[in-house]
Amino acid sequence: MARSRRAKNEVNAGSMADIAFLLLIFFLMTTTIASDKGLAISLPPKPDPNEPPPDVKFNERNIFKVAINSADNMAVEDERLDDISTLKNEAMEFILNFGNPNAEAQAFFNTLVPELKAMSKHDPNSSEFPTKPAVISFKTDRGTSYEKYINVLDELQGAFYEIYAKQLGVSVDKVREEMEPTLREKYNELKKFIPMNISIAEPTKIGGN
Protein backbone atom coordinates (compact mmCIF):
# COMPACT_ATOMS: atom_id res chain seq x y z
CA MET A 1 0.00 0.00 0.00
CA ALA A 2 1.49 3.32 -1.04
CA ARG A 3 2.25 5.77 1.70
CA SER A 4 0.99 9.27 1.30
CA ARG A 5 3.70 11.92 1.37
CA ARG A 6 3.00 15.18 3.12
CA ALA A 7 4.39 18.31 1.53
CA LYS A 8 7.06 19.87 3.68
CA ASN A 9 6.38 23.42 4.87
CA GLU A 10 9.21 25.73 3.77
CA VAL A 11 9.88 29.27 4.91
CA ASN A 12 10.05 31.69 2.02
CA ALA A 13 13.37 33.48 2.58
CA GLY A 14 13.40 35.20 -0.76
CA SER A 15 12.48 38.60 0.70
CA MET A 16 14.82 38.47 3.74
CA ALA A 17 17.69 40.02 1.82
CA ASP A 18 15.44 42.90 0.75
CA ILE A 19 14.33 43.50 4.34
CA ALA A 20 17.92 43.46 5.61
CA PHE A 21 18.93 45.92 2.90
CA LEU A 22 16.08 48.28 3.80
CA LEU A 23 17.04 48.12 7.49
CA LEU A 24 20.65 48.95 6.60
CA ILE A 25 19.55 51.98 4.62
CA PHE A 26 17.29 53.09 7.49
CA PHE A 27 20.12 53.01 10.06
CA LEU A 28 22.53 54.75 7.70
CA MET A 29 20.04 57.55 7.13
CA THR A 30 19.06 58.02 10.77
CA THR A 31 22.36 57.48 12.59
CA THR A 32 24.37 60.58 13.53
CA ILE A 33 28.12 60.07 13.28
CA ALA A 34 30.17 62.36 15.51
CA SER A 35 33.09 64.02 13.78
CA ASP A 36 36.09 65.51 15.57
CA LYS A 37 36.98 69.00 14.36
CA GLY A 38 40.57 68.83 15.53
CA LEU A 39 42.84 71.85 15.81
CA ALA A 40 42.56 74.82 13.48
CA ILE A 41 46.12 74.99 12.20
CA SER A 42 47.07 76.44 8.84
CA LEU A 43 50.08 74.58 7.52
CA PRO A 44 52.68 76.55 5.57
CA PRO A 45 52.88 75.96 1.81
CA LYS A 46 55.43 73.49 0.50
CA PRO A 47 58.69 75.34 -0.21
CA ASP A 48 59.88 75.65 -3.80
CA PRO A 49 63.02 73.48 -4.15
CA ASN A 50 64.36 75.92 -6.77
CA GLU A 51 64.24 78.88 -4.39
CA PRO A 52 66.47 79.32 -1.32
CA PRO A 53 64.66 79.64 2.03
CA PRO A 54 64.01 83.22 3.11
CA ASP A 55 66.46 84.73 5.56
CA VAL A 56 64.18 85.66 8.47
CA LYS A 57 65.80 87.15 11.54
CA PHE A 58 64.03 87.86 14.80
CA ASN A 59 65.31 89.61 17.86
CA GLU A 60 65.25 87.21 20.82
CA ARG A 61 63.05 89.60 22.75
CA ASN A 62 60.30 89.12 20.16
CA ILE A 63 60.22 85.33 20.55
CA PHE A 64 58.22 83.67 23.34
CA LYS A 65 59.81 80.23 23.72
CA VAL A 66 57.79 77.24 24.90
CA ALA A 67 59.36 73.76 24.97
CA ILE A 68 58.26 70.30 26.15
CA ASN A 69 60.76 67.49 26.61
CA SER A 70 60.25 63.74 26.27
CA ALA A 71 59.20 63.51 29.94
CA ASP A 72 56.39 66.04 29.33
CA ASN A 73 58.16 68.70 31.40
CA MET A 74 57.50 72.20 30.05
CA ALA A 75 59.81 75.21 29.99
CA VAL A 76 58.70 78.77 29.19
CA GLU A 77 61.41 81.28 28.37
CA ASP A 78 63.97 78.67 29.53
CA GLU A 79 62.33 78.36 32.96
CA ARG A 80 60.37 75.31 34.08
CA LEU A 81 56.61 75.78 34.29
CA ASP A 82 54.48 73.09 35.96
CA ASP A 83 51.17 74.95 36.12
CA ILE A 84 49.83 75.04 32.57
CA SER A 85 46.91 77.25 33.65
CA THR A 86 49.25 80.27 33.82
CA LEU A 87 50.60 79.78 30.28
CA LYS A 88 47.78 81.58 28.46
CA ASN A 89 48.10 84.70 30.60
CA GLU A 90 51.91 84.80 30.16
CA ALA A 91 51.50 84.51 26.40
CA MET A 92 48.91 87.30 26.34
CA GLU A 93 51.20 89.62 28.31
CA PHE A 94 54.02 88.90 25.86
CA ILE A 95 51.81 89.53 22.82
CA LEU A 96 50.46 92.80 24.24
CA ASN A 97 53.73 94.08 25.71
CA PHE A 98 54.19 97.11 23.38
CA GLY A 99 57.87 97.31 24.36
CA ASN A 100 58.90 99.85 21.73
CA PRO A 101 55.78 101.26 20.01
CA ASN A 102 56.05 103.57 17.02
CA ALA A 103 53.33 106.07 16.16
CA GLU A 104 51.16 103.50 14.37
CA ALA A 105 51.54 101.01 17.20
CA GLN A 106 50.67 103.65 19.77
CA ALA A 107 47.57 104.59 17.80
CA PHE A 108 46.52 100.93 17.78
CA PHE A 109 47.22 100.66 21.51
CA ASN A 110 44.82 103.56 22.11
CA THR A 111 42.01 101.55 20.48
CA LEU A 112 42.38 98.59 22.84
CA VAL A 113 39.78 97.93 25.51
CA PRO A 114 40.90 98.79 29.08
CA GLU A 115 41.33 95.13 30.08
CA LEU A 116 43.87 94.56 27.29
CA LYS A 117 45.64 97.86 27.94
CA ALA A 118 46.14 96.77 31.55
CA MET A 119 48.07 93.72 30.35
CA SER A 120 50.65 95.85 28.49
CA LYS A 121 53.77 96.12 30.63
CA HIS A 122 55.87 98.10 28.11
CA ASP A 123 58.86 96.01 29.18
CA PRO A 124 61.91 97.10 27.10
CA ASN A 125 63.30 93.56 27.38
CA SER A 126 60.16 91.89 26.04
CA SER A 127 58.14 91.97 22.83
CA GLU A 128 58.25 95.08 20.66
CA PHE A 129 54.88 94.14 19.18
CA PRO A 130 53.27 95.51 17.10
CA THR A 131 56.25 97.54 15.88
CA LYS A 132 57.84 94.16 15.13
CA PRO A 133 56.07 90.76 14.99
CA ALA A 134 55.73 88.80 18.23
CA VAL A 135 56.26 85.09 17.64
CA ILE A 136 55.47 82.17 19.92
CA SER A 137 57.96 79.35 19.34
CA PHE A 138 56.64 75.91 20.30
CA LYS A 139 59.11 73.01 20.34
CA THR A 140 58.73 69.40 21.48
CA ASP A 141 60.62 66.09 21.54
CA ARG A 142 59.49 62.97 19.72
CA GLY A 143 58.80 61.44 23.12
CA THR A 144 56.39 64.24 24.11
CA SER A 145 52.93 62.80 24.69
CA TYR A 146 50.17 63.78 22.27
CA GLU A 147 47.93 64.85 25.16
CA LYS A 148 50.54 67.28 26.51
CA TYR A 149 51.20 68.63 23.02
CA ILE A 150 47.50 69.31 22.38
CA ASN A 151 46.90 70.88 25.81
CA VAL A 152 49.81 73.31 25.49
CA LEU A 153 49.01 74.23 21.89
CA ASP A 154 45.39 74.87 22.89
CA GLU A 155 46.56 77.29 25.60
CA LEU A 156 48.82 79.14 23.14
CA GLN A 157 46.08 79.46 20.55
CA GLY A 158 43.69 80.39 23.34
CA ALA A 159 45.85 83.41 24.20
CA PHE A 160 45.18 84.90 20.77
CA TYR A 161 41.49 83.96 20.79
CA GLU A 162 41.13 85.54 24.24
CA ILE A 163 42.60 88.81 22.95
CA TYR A 164 40.34 88.79 19.88
CA ALA A 165 37.25 88.06 21.99
CA LYS A 166 37.95 90.78 24.57
CA GLN A 167 38.62 93.40 21.91
CA LEU A 168 35.48 92.48 19.94
CA GLY A 169 33.34 92.22 23.07
CA VAL A 170 32.21 88.64 22.42
CA SER A 171 32.87 85.21 23.89
CA VAL A 172 35.82 83.05 22.85
CA ASP A 173 33.38 80.47 21.49
CA LYS A 174 31.90 83.15 19.25
CA VAL A 175 35.33 83.93 17.83
CA ARG A 176 36.02 80.26 17.11
CA GLU A 177 32.67 79.80 15.37
CA GLU A 178 31.21 81.27 12.20
CA MET A 179 30.53 84.99 12.66
CA GLU A 180 28.13 87.36 10.98
CA PRO A 181 29.71 89.49 8.19
CA THR A 182 30.04 92.70 10.22
CA LEU A 183 31.81 90.99 13.13
CA ARG A 184 33.91 88.93 10.70
CA GLU A 185 35.15 92.13 9.07
CA LYS A 186 36.21 93.58 12.42
CA TYR A 187 37.87 90.28 13.31
CA ASN A 188 39.88 90.23 10.08
CA GLU A 189 41.03 93.82 10.65
CA LEU A 190 42.11 92.96 14.19
CA LYS A 191 44.12 89.97 12.97
CA LYS A 192 46.12 92.26 10.69
CA PHE A 193 47.53 93.92 13.82
CA ILE A 194 47.58 90.77 15.97
CA PRO A 195 48.23 87.77 13.72
CA MET A 196 48.35 84.33 15.30
CA ASN A 197 52.11 83.82 14.98
CA ILE A 198 52.79 80.37 16.44
CA SER A 199 55.89 78.69 15.07
CA ILE A 200 55.82 74.90 15.59
CA ALA A 201 59.36 73.58 15.26
CA GLU A 202 60.35 70.12 14.07
CA PRO A 203 60.54 67.87 17.18
CA THR A 204 63.97 66.77 18.34
CA LYS A 205 64.78 63.08 18.08
CA ILE A 206 64.62 62.39 21.80
CA GLY A 207 62.27 59.69 23.01
CA GLY A 208 59.66 58.06 20.82
CA ASN A 209 60.60 56.19 17.65
PDB file of C-alpha atoms in Angstrom:
ATOM      1  CA  MET A   1       0.000   0.000   0.000  1.00  0.00           C
ATOM      2  CA  ALA A   2       1.493   3.316  -1.041  1.00  0.00           C
ATOM      3  CA  ARG A   3       2.248   5.768   1.698  1.00  0.00           C
ATOM      4  CA  SER A   4       0.992   9.268   1.297  1.00  0.00           C
ATOM      5  CA  ARG A   5       3.695  11.916   1.372  1.00  0.00           C
ATOM      6  CA  ARG A   6       3.005  15.179   3.119  1.00  0.00           C
ATOM      7  CA  ALA A   7       4.390  18.309   1.535  1.00  0.00           C
ATOM      8  CA  LYS A   8       7.061  19.872   3.683  1.00  0.00           C
ATOM      9  CA  ASN A   9       6.382  23.422   4.875  1.00  0.00           C
ATOM     10  CA  GLU A  10       9.212  25.730   3.775  1.00  0.00           C
ATOM     11  CA  VAL A  11       9.881  29.267   4.910  1.00  0.00           C
ATOM     12  CA  ASN A  12      10.049  31.689   2.020  1.00  0.00           C
ATOM     13  CA  ALA A  13      13.372  33.484   2.584  1.00  0.00           C
ATOM     14  CA  GLY A  14      13.397  35.204  -0.758  1.00  0.00           C
ATOM     15  CA  SER A  15      12.481  38.597   0.701  1.00  0.00           C
ATOM     16  CA  MET A  16      14.817  38.469   3.744  1.00  0.00           C
ATOM     17  CA  ALA A  17      17.691  40.016   1.816  1.00  0.00           C
ATOM     18  CA  ASP A  18      15.440  42.905   0.754  1.00  0.00           C
ATOM     19  CA  ILE A  19      14.332  43.498   4.344  1.00  0.00           C
ATOM     20  CA  ALA A  20      17.923  43.464   5.610  1.00  0.00           C
ATOM     21  CA  PHE A  21      18.933  45.918   2.900  1.00  0.00           C
ATOM     22  CA  LEU A  22      16.079  48.280   3.799  1.00  0.00           C
ATOM     23  CA  LEU A  23      17.036  48.120   7.491  1.00  0.00           C
ATOM     24  CA  LEU A  24      20.650  48.946   6.598  1.00  0.00           C
ATOM     25  CA  ILE A  25      19.547  51.982   4.618  1.00  0.00           C
ATOM     26  CA  PHE A  26      17.286  53.086   7.491  1.00  0.00           C
ATOM     27  CA  PHE A  27      20.116  53.014  10.056  1.00  0.00           C
ATOM     28  CA  LEU A  28      22.526  54.747   7.698  1.00  0.00           C
ATOM     29  CA  MET A  29      20.036  57.554   7.132  1.00  0.00           C
ATOM     30  CA  THR A  30      19.060  58.024  10.774  1.00  0.00           C
ATOM     31  CA  THR A  31      22.362  57.478  12.593  1.00  0.00           C
ATOM     32  CA  THR A  32      24.370  60.580  13.528  1.00  0.00           C
ATOM     33  CA  ILE A  33      28.117  60.072  13.280  1.00  0.00           C
ATOM     34  CA  ALA A  34      30.174  62.359  15.512  1.00  0.00           C
ATOM     35  CA  SER A  35      33.092  64.023  13.777  1.00  0.00           C
ATOM     36  CA  ASP A  36      36.091  65.514  15.575  1.00  0.00           C
ATOM     37  CA  LYS A  37      36.976  69.002  14.357  1.00  0.00           C
ATOM     38  CA  GLY A  38      40.575  68.831  15.529  1.00  0.00           C
ATOM     39  CA  LEU A  39      42.838  71.855  15.809  1.00  0.00           C
ATOM     40  CA  ALA A  40      42.561  74.817  13.477  1.00  0.00           C
ATOM     41  CA  ILE A  41      46.124  74.992  12.204  1.00  0.00           C
ATOM     42  CA  SER A  42      47.070  76.437   8.840  1.00  0.00           C
ATOM     43  CA  LEU A  43      50.082  74.583   7.521  1.00  0.00           C
ATOM     44  CA  PRO A  44      52.684  76.552   5.567  1.00  0.00           C
ATOM     45  CA  PRO A  45      52.882  75.962   1.809  1.00  0.00           C
ATOM     46  CA  LYS A  46      55.427  73.486   0.501  1.00  0.00           C
ATOM     47  CA  PRO A  47      58.693  75.339  -0.211  1.00  0.00           C
ATOM     48  CA  ASP A  48      59.884  75.652  -3.797  1.00  0.00           C
ATOM     49  CA  PRO A  49      63.023  73.483  -4.147  1.00  0.00           C
ATOM     50  CA  ASN A  50      64.356  75.920  -6.768  1.00  0.00           C
ATOM     51  CA  GLU A  51      64.243  78.883  -4.386  1.00  0.00           C
ATOM     52  CA  PRO A  52      66.470  79.318  -1.318  1.00  0.00           C
ATOM     53  CA  PRO A  53      64.663  79.637   2.032  1.00  0.00           C
ATOM     54  CA  PRO A  54      64.012  83.221   3.111  1.00  0.00           C
ATOM     55  CA  ASP A  55      66.459  84.734   5.561  1.00  0.00           C
ATOM     56  CA  VAL A  56      64.179  85.658   8.467  1.00  0.00           C
ATOM     57  CA  LYS A  57      65.796  87.150  11.536  1.00  0.00           C
ATOM     58  CA  PHE A  58      64.034  87.855  14.804  1.00  0.00           C
ATOM     59  CA  ASN A  59      65.309  89.611  17.858  1.00  0.00           C
ATOM     60  CA  GLU A  60      65.248  87.211  20.818  1.00  0.00           C
ATOM     61  CA  ARG A  61      63.055  89.600  22.752  1.00  0.00           C
ATOM     62  CA  ASN A  62      60.301  89.119  20.160  1.00  0.00           C
ATOM     63  CA  ILE A  63      60.221  85.328  20.551  1.00  0.00           C
ATOM     64  CA  PHE A  64      58.225  83.672  23.339  1.00  0.00           C
ATOM     65  CA  LYS A  65      59.810  80.228  23.723  1.00  0.00           C
ATOM     66  CA  VAL A  66      57.788  77.237  24.897  1.00  0.00           C
ATOM     67  CA  ALA A  67      59.356  73.762  24.966  1.00  0.00           C
ATOM     68  CA  ILE A  68      58.261  70.304  26.148  1.00  0.00           C
ATOM     69  CA  ASN A  69      60.763  67.488  26.615  1.00  0.00           C
ATOM     70  CA  SER A  70      60.252  63.736  26.267  1.00  0.00           C
ATOM     71  CA  ALA A  71      59.205  63.505  29.940  1.00  0.00           C
ATOM     72  CA  ASP A  72      56.387  66.036  29.331  1.00  0.00           C
ATOM     73  CA  ASN A  73      58.162  68.704  31.400  1.00  0.00           C
ATOM     74  CA  MET A  74      57.503  72.199  30.053  1.00  0.00           C
ATOM     75  CA  ALA A  75      59.806  75.212  29.987  1.00  0.00           C
ATOM     76  CA  VAL A  76      58.698  78.766  29.187  1.00  0.00           C
ATOM     77  CA  GLU A  77      61.412  81.276  28.365  1.00  0.00           C
ATOM     78  CA  ASP A  78      63.965  78.669  29.535  1.00  0.00           C
ATOM     79  CA  GLU A  79      62.327  78.360  32.959  1.00  0.00           C
ATOM     80  CA  ARG A  80      60.370  75.314  34.084  1.00  0.00           C
ATOM     81  CA  LEU A  81      56.606  75.776  34.292  1.00  0.00           C
ATOM     82  CA  ASP A  82      54.485  73.086  35.959  1.00  0.00           C
ATOM     83  CA  ASP A  83      51.175  74.951  36.122  1.00  0.00           C
ATOM     84  CA  ILE A  84      49.833  75.045  32.567  1.00  0.00           C
ATOM     85  CA  SER A  85      46.915  77.250  33.653  1.00  0.00           C
ATOM     86  CA  THR A  86      49.247  80.272  33.816  1.00  0.00           C
ATOM     87  CA  LEU A  87      50.600  79.785  30.278  1.00  0.00           C
ATOM     88  CA  LYS A  88      47.783  81.583  28.463  1.00  0.00           C
ATOM     89  CA  ASN A  89      48.099  84.700  30.598  1.00  0.00           C
ATOM     90  CA  GLU A  90      51.906  84.799  30.164  1.00  0.00           C
ATOM     91  CA  ALA A  91      51.499  84.505  26.402  1.00  0.00           C
ATOM     92  CA  MET A  92      48.910  87.303  26.340  1.00  0.00           C
ATOM     93  CA  GLU A  93      51.200  89.623  28.306  1.00  0.00           C
ATOM     94  CA  PHE A  94      54.015  88.899  25.859  1.00  0.00           C
ATOM     95  CA  ILE A  95      51.814  89.528  22.818  1.00  0.00           C
ATOM     96  CA  LEU A  96      50.461  92.800  24.236  1.00  0.00           C
ATOM     97  CA  ASN A  97      53.731  94.077  25.709  1.00  0.00           C
ATOM     98  CA  PHE A  98      54.191  97.114  23.384  1.00  0.00           C
ATOM     99  CA  GLY A  99      57.866  97.307  24.362  1.00  0.00           C
ATOM    100  CA  ASN A 100      58.900  99.854  21.733  1.00  0.00           C
ATOM    101  CA  PRO A 101      55.784 101.255  20.013  1.00  0.00           C
ATOM    102  CA  ASN A 102      56.047 103.570  17.023  1.00  0.00           C
ATOM    103  CA  ALA A 103      53.328 106.074  16.156  1.00  0.00           C
ATOM    104  CA  GLU A 104      51.161 103.496  14.366  1.00  0.00           C
ATOM    105  CA  ALA A 105      51.541 101.006  17.200  1.00  0.00           C
ATOM    106  CA  GLN A 106      50.665 103.647  19.771  1.00  0.00           C
ATOM    107  CA  ALA A 107      47.566 104.590  17.804  1.00  0.00           C
ATOM    108  CA  PHE A 108      46.522 100.933  17.779  1.00  0.00           C
ATOM    109  CA  PHE A 109      47.218 100.663  21.509  1.00  0.00           C
ATOM    110  CA  ASN A 110      44.822 103.562  22.111  1.00  0.00           C
ATOM    111  CA  THR A 111      42.011 101.554  20.476  1.00  0.00           C
ATOM    112  CA  LEU A 112      42.377  98.593  22.837  1.00  0.00           C
ATOM    113  CA  VAL A 113      39.781  97.928  25.507  1.00  0.00           C
ATOM    114  CA  PRO A 114      40.902  98.788  29.077  1.00  0.00           C
ATOM    115  CA  GLU A 115      41.334  95.126  30.078  1.00  0.00           C
ATOM    116  CA  LEU A 116      43.865  94.557  27.287  1.00  0.00           C
ATOM    117  CA  LYS A 117      45.642  97.863  27.940  1.00  0.00           C
ATOM    118  CA  ALA A 118      46.137  96.774  31.548  1.00  0.00           C
ATOM    119  CA  MET A 119      48.073  93.722  30.347  1.00  0.00           C
ATOM    120  CA  SER A 120      50.646  95.847  28.493  1.00  0.00           C
ATOM    121  CA  LYS A 121      53.770  96.119  30.635  1.00  0.00           C
ATOM    122  CA  HIS A 122      55.874  98.097  28.108  1.00  0.00           C
ATOM    123  CA  ASP A 123      58.859  96.014  29.177  1.00  0.00           C
ATOM    124  CA  PRO A 124      61.906  97.096  27.097  1.00  0.00           C
ATOM    125  CA  ASN A 125      63.298  93.558  27.376  1.00  0.00           C
ATOM    126  CA  SER A 126      60.160  91.887  26.044  1.00  0.00           C
ATOM    127  CA  SER A 127      58.141  91.968  22.829  1.00  0.00           C
ATOM    128  CA  GLU A 128      58.249  95.084  20.656  1.00  0.00           C
ATOM    129  CA  PHE A 129      54.881  94.143  19.181  1.00  0.00           C
ATOM    130  CA  PRO A 130      53.268  95.512  17.100  1.00  0.00           C
ATOM    131  CA  THR A 131      56.254  97.543  15.879  1.00  0.00           C
ATOM    132  CA  LYS A 132      57.838  94.157  15.128  1.00  0.00           C
ATOM    133  CA  PRO A 133      56.075  90.764  14.988  1.00  0.00           C
ATOM    134  CA  ALA A 134      55.731  88.803  18.227  1.00  0.00           C
ATOM    135  CA  VAL A 135      56.257  85.094  17.636  1.00  0.00           C
ATOM    136  CA  ILE A 136      55.466  82.171  19.925  1.00  0.00           C
ATOM    137  CA  SER A 137      57.964  79.351  19.344  1.00  0.00           C
ATOM    138  CA  PHE A 138      56.643  75.912  20.299  1.00  0.00           C
ATOM    139  CA  LYS A 139      59.113  73.011  20.343  1.00  0.00           C
ATOM    140  CA  THR A 140      58.732  69.399  21.477  1.00  0.00           C
ATOM    141  CA  ASP A 141      60.617  66.091  21.538  1.00  0.00           C
ATOM    142  CA  ARG A 142      59.487  62.967  19.716  1.00  0.00           C
ATOM    143  CA  GLY A 143      58.797  61.444  23.119  1.00  0.00           C
ATOM    144  CA  THR A 144      56.387  64.236  24.110  1.00  0.00           C
ATOM    145  CA  SER A 145      52.926  62.800  24.693  1.00  0.00           C
ATOM    146  CA  TYR A 146      50.174  63.777  22.270  1.00  0.00           C
ATOM    147  CA  GLU A 147      47.930  64.849  25.159  1.00  0.00           C
ATOM    148  CA  LYS A 148      50.540  67.281  26.509  1.00  0.00           C
ATOM    149  CA  TYR A 149      51.200  68.631  23.019  1.00  0.00           C
ATOM    150  CA  ILE A 150      47.504  69.312  22.385  1.00  0.00           C
ATOM    151  CA  ASN A 151      46.899  70.875  25.812  1.00  0.00           C
ATOM    152  CA  VAL A 152      49.805  73.308  25.485  1.00  0.00           C
ATOM    153  CA  LEU A 153      49.011  74.230  21.893  1.00  0.00           C
ATOM    154  CA  ASP A 154      45.393  74.872  22.888  1.00  0.00           C
ATOM    155  CA  GLU A 155      46.557  77.289  25.599  1.00  0.00           C
ATOM    156  CA  LEU A 156      48.818  79.139  23.144  1.00  0.00           C
ATOM    157  CA  GLN A 157      46.080  79.463  20.552  1.00  0.00           C
ATOM    158  CA  GLY A 158      43.689  80.390  23.341  1.00  0.00           C
ATOM    159  CA  ALA A 159      45.854  83.414  24.203  1.00  0.00           C
ATOM    160  CA  PHE A 160      45.178  84.897  20.769  1.00  0.00           C
ATOM    161  CA  TYR A 161      41.489  83.961  20.792  1.00  0.00           C
ATOM    162  CA  GLU A 162      41.128  85.536  24.242  1.00  0.00           C
ATOM    163  CA  ILE A 163      42.605  88.807  22.949  1.00  0.00           C
ATOM    164  CA  TYR A 164      40.340  88.786  19.885  1.00  0.00           C
ATOM    165  CA  ALA A 165      37.252  88.059  21.994  1.00  0.00           C
ATOM    166  CA  LYS A 166      37.946  90.778  24.569  1.00  0.00           C
ATOM    167  CA  GLN A 167      38.618  93.400  21.907  1.00  0.00           C
ATOM    168  CA  LEU A 168      35.478  92.481  19.944  1.00  0.00           C
ATOM    169  CA  GLY A 169      33.340  92.221  23.074  1.00  0.00           C
ATOM    170  CA  VAL A 170      32.209  88.643  22.424  1.00  0.00           C
ATOM    171  CA  SER A 171      32.869  85.206  23.894  1.00  0.00           C
ATOM    172  CA  VAL A 172      35.818  83.050  22.852  1.00  0.00           C
ATOM    173  CA  ASP A 173      33.377  80.465  21.495  1.00  0.00           C
ATOM    174  CA  LYS A 174      31.904  83.153  19.253  1.00  0.00           C
ATOM    175  CA  VAL A 175      35.332  83.931  17.830  1.00  0.00           C
ATOM    176  CA  ARG A 176      36.021  80.264  17.115  1.00  0.00           C
ATOM    177  CA  GLU A 177      32.668  79.800  15.365  1.00  0.00           C
ATOM    178  CA  GLU A 178      31.209  81.272  12.200  1.00  0.00           C
ATOM    179  CA  MET A 179      30.530  84.987  12.660  1.00  0.00           C
ATOM    180  CA  GLU A 180      28.128  87.362  10.983  1.00  0.00           C
ATOM    181  CA  PRO A 181      29.708  89.485   8.193  1.00  0.00           C
ATOM    182  CA  THR A 182      30.040  92.696  10.225  1.00  0.00           C
ATOM    183  CA  LEU A 183      31.810  90.986  13.125  1.00  0.00           C
ATOM    184  CA  ARG A 184      33.915  88.931  10.704  1.00  0.00           C
ATOM    185  CA  GLU A 185      35.152  92.131   9.066  1.00  0.00           C
ATOM    186  CA  LYS A 186      36.214  93.581  12.422  1.00  0.00           C
ATOM    187  CA  TYR A 187      37.867  90.276  13.309  1.00  0.00           C
ATOM    188  CA  ASN A 188      39.880  90.232  10.084  1.00  0.00           C
ATOM    189  CA  GLU A 189      41.030  93.823  10.647  1.00  0.00           C
ATOM    190  CA  LEU A 190      42.109  92.959  14.186  1.00  0.00           C
ATOM    191  CA  LYS A 191      44.118  89.969  12.966  1.00  0.00           C
ATOM    192  CA  LYS A 192      46.121  92.262  10.695  1.00  0.00           C
ATOM    193  CA  PHE A 193      47.529  93.921  13.824  1.00  0.00           C
ATOM    194  CA  ILE A 194      47.582  90.771  15.975  1.00  0.00           C
ATOM    195  CA  PRO A 195      48.234  87.769  13.719  1.00  0.00           C
ATOM    196  CA  MET A 196      48.352  84.329  15.297  1.00  0.00           C
ATOM    197  CA  ASN A 197      52.111  83.821  14.977  1.00  0.00           C
ATOM    198  CA  ILE A 198      52.786  80.366  16.437  1.00  0.00           C
ATOM    199  CA  SER A 199      55.894  78.690  15.069  1.00  0.00           C
ATOM    200  CA  ILE A 200      55.820  74.901  15.591  1.00  0.00           C
ATOM    201  CA  ALA A 201      59.359  73.584  15.257  1.00  0.00           C
ATOM    202  CA  GLU A 202      60.349  70.124  14.066  1.00  0.00           C
ATOM    203  CA  PRO A 203      60.541  67.874  17.179  1.00  0.00           C
ATOM    204  CA  THR A 204      63.971  66.775  18.337  1.00  0.00           C
ATOM    205  CA  LYS A 205      64.780  63.079  18.081  1.00  0.00           C
ATOM    206  CA  ILE A 206      64.619  62.395  21.805  1.00  0.00           C
ATOM    207  CA  GLY A 207      62.266  59.694  23.014  1.00  0.00           C
ATOM    208  CA  GLY A 208      59.659  58.057  20.822  1.00  0.00           C
ATOM    209  CA  ASN A 209      60.598  56.189  17.646  1.00  0.00           C
TER     210      ASN A 209
END
